[in-house]
CSV table of C-alpha atoms in Angstrom, one decimal:
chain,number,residue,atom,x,y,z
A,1,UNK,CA,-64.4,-24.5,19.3
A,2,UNK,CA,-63.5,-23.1,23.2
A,3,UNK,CA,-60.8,-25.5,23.1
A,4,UNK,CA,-59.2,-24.6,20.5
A,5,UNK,CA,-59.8,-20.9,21.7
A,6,UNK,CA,-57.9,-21.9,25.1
A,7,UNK,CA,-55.3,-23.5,23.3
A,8,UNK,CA,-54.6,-20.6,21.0
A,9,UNK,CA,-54.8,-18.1,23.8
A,10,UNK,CA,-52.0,-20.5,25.9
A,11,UNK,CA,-49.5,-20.2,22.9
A,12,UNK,CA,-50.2,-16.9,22.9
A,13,UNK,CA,-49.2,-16.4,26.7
A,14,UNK,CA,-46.0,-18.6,26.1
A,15,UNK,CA,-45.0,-16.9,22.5
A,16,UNK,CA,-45.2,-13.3,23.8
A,17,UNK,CA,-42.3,-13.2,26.2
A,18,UNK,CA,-39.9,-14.5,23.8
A,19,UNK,CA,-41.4,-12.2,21.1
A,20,UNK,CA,-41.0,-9.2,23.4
A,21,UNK,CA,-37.4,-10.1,23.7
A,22,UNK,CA,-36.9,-10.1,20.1
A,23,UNK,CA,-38.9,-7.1,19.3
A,24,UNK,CA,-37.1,-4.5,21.6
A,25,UNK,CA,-35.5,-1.6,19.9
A,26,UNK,CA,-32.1,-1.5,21.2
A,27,UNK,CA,-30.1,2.2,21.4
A,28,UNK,CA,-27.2,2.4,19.5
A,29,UNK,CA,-24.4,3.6,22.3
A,30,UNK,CA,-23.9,7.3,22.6
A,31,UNK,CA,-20.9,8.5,21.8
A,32,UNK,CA,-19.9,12.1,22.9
A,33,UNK,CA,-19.2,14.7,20.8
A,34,UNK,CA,-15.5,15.0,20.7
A,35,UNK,CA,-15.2,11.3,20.0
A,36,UNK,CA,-17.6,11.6,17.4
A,37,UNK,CA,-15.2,14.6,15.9
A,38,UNK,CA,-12.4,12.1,16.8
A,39,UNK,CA,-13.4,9.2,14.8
A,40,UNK,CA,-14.7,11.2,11.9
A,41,UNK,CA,-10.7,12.6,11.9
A,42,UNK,CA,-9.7,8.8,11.6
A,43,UNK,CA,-12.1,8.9,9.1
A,44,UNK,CA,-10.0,11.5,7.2
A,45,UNK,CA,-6.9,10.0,8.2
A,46,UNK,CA,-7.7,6.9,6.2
A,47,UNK,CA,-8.9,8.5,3.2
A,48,UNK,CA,-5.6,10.3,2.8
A,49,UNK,CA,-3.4,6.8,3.5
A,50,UNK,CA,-5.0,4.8,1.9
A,51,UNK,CA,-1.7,3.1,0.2
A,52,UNK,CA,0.0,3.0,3.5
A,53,UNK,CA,-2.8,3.3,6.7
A,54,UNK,CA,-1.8,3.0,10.3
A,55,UNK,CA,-3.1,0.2,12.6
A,56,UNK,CA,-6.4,-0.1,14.8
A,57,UNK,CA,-4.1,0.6,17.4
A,58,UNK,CA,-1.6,3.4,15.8
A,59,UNK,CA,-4.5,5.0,14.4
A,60,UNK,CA,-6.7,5.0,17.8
A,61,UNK,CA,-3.5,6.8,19.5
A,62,UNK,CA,-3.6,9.3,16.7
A,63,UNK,CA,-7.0,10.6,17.4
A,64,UNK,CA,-6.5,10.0,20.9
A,65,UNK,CA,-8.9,7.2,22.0
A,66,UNK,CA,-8.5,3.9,23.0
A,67,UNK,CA,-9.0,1.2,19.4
A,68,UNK,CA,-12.1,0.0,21.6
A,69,UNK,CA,-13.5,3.1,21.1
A,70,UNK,CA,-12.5,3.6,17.9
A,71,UNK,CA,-14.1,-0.1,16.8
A,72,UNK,CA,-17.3,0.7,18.2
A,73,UNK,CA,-17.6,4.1,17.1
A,74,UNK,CA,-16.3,3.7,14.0
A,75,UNK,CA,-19.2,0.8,13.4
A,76,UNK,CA,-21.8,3.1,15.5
A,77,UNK,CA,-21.2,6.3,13.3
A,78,UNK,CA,-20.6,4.6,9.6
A,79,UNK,CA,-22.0,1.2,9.7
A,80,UNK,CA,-18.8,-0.9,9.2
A,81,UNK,CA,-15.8,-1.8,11.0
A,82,UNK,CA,-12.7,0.4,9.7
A,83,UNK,CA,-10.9,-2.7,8.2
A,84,UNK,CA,-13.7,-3.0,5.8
A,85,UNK,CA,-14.3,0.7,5.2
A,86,UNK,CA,-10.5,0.7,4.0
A,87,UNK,CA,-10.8,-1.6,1.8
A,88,UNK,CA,-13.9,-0.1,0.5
A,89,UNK,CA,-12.9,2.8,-0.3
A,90,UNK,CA,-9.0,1.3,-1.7
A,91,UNK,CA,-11.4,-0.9,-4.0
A,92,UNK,CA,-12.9,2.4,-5.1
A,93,UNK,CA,-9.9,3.8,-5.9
A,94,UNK,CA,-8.4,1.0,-8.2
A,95,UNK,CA,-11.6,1.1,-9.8
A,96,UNK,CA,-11.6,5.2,-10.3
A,97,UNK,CA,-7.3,4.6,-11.5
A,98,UNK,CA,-8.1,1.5,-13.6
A,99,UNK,CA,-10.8,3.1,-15.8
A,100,UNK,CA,-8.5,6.7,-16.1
A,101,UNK,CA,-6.0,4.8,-17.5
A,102,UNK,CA,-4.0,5.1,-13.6
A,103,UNK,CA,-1.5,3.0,-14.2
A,104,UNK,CA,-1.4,-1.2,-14.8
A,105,UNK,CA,-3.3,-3.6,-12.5
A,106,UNK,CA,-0.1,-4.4,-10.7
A,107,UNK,CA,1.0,-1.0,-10.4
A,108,UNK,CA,-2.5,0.0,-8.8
A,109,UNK,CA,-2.7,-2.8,-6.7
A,110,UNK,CA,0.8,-1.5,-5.6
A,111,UNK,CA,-0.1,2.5,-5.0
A,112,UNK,CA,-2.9,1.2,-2.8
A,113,UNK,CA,-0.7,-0.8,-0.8
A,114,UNK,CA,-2.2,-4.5,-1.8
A,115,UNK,CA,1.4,-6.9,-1.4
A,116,UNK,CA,-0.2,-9.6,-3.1
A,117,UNK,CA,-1.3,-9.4,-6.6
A,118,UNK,CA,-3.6,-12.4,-6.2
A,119,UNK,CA,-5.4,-10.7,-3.1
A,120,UNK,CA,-6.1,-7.3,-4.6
A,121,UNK,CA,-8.1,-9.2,-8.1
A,122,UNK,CA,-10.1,-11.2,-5.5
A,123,UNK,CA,-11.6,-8.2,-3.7
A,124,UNK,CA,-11.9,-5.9,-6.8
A,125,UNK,CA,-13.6,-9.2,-8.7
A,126,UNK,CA,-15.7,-10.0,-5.3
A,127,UNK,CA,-17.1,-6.0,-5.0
A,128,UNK,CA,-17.7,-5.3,-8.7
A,129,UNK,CA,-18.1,-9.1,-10.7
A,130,UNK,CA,-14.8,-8.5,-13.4
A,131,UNK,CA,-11.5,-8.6,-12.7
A,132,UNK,CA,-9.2,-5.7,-12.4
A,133,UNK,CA,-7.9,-6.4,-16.1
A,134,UNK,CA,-11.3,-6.4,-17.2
A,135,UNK,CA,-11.7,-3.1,-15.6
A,136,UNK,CA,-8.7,-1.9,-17.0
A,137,UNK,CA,-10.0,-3.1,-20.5
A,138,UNK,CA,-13.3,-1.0,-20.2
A,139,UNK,CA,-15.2,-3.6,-19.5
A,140,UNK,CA,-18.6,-2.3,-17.9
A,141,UNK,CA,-19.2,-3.2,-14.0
A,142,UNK,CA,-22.0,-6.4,-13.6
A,143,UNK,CA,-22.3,-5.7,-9.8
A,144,UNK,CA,-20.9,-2.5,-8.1
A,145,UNK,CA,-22.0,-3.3,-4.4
């Protein structure tokens, strides 16, 4: 029974370093106040193009920061990166234009700036589980993510 006692409080000695490591809380980076403001007007920015949005880059000279910035913030302040916050909320759209009768599937996929047909049904089936037609048809959602 002390042997096994010793043996247990050795793994413990060697296992709490390494779980220490693992269990510190790490600070998300502080961003200052006008780049928060900043990247909340990309923010904006994207929501009003979202059939024709600028680059990382074009878009990081807009608000005035470098697209470094603009990644990390962007991630820091909403949880995503901006490409997939775009396509988010262009998925949201179609879906919105679909079901109000907005126009045809290739005609939303279009307004929203998708080039390929086959790449705008793939996201819209991959984020809500029917097709675009389906949509379009009335069809109810099987898994809005």
């Amino acid at each position: 029974m002390f042997l096994q006692g010793k043996i247990i409080e050795l793994m413990a000695l060697q296992l709490a370093p390494i779980l220490s490591e693992n269990t510190k809380q790490t600070q998300p980076p502080r961003l200052k106040s006008t780049t928060i403001d900043r990247i909340h007007h990309a923010r904006e920015i994207l929501h009003f193009r979202l059939d024709n949005p600028p680059s990382l880059v074009e878009l990081a000279e807009i608000i005035g920061i470098s697209d470094r910035t603009l990644r990390h913030g962007f991630k820091t302040l909403f949880g995503t990166t901006v490409f997939n916050y775009l396509t988010e909320k262009r998925l949201e759209r179609a879906e919105q234009l679909l079901r109000n009768g907005g126009g045809t599937v290739a005609e939303v996929a279009n307004l929203l700036g998708y080039s390929h047909l086959g790449h705008f049904a793939g996201a819209f089936k991959r984020k809500f589980g029917i097709t675009p037609s389906e949509c379009l048809l009335g069809k109810k959602s099987i898994s809005a993510s």
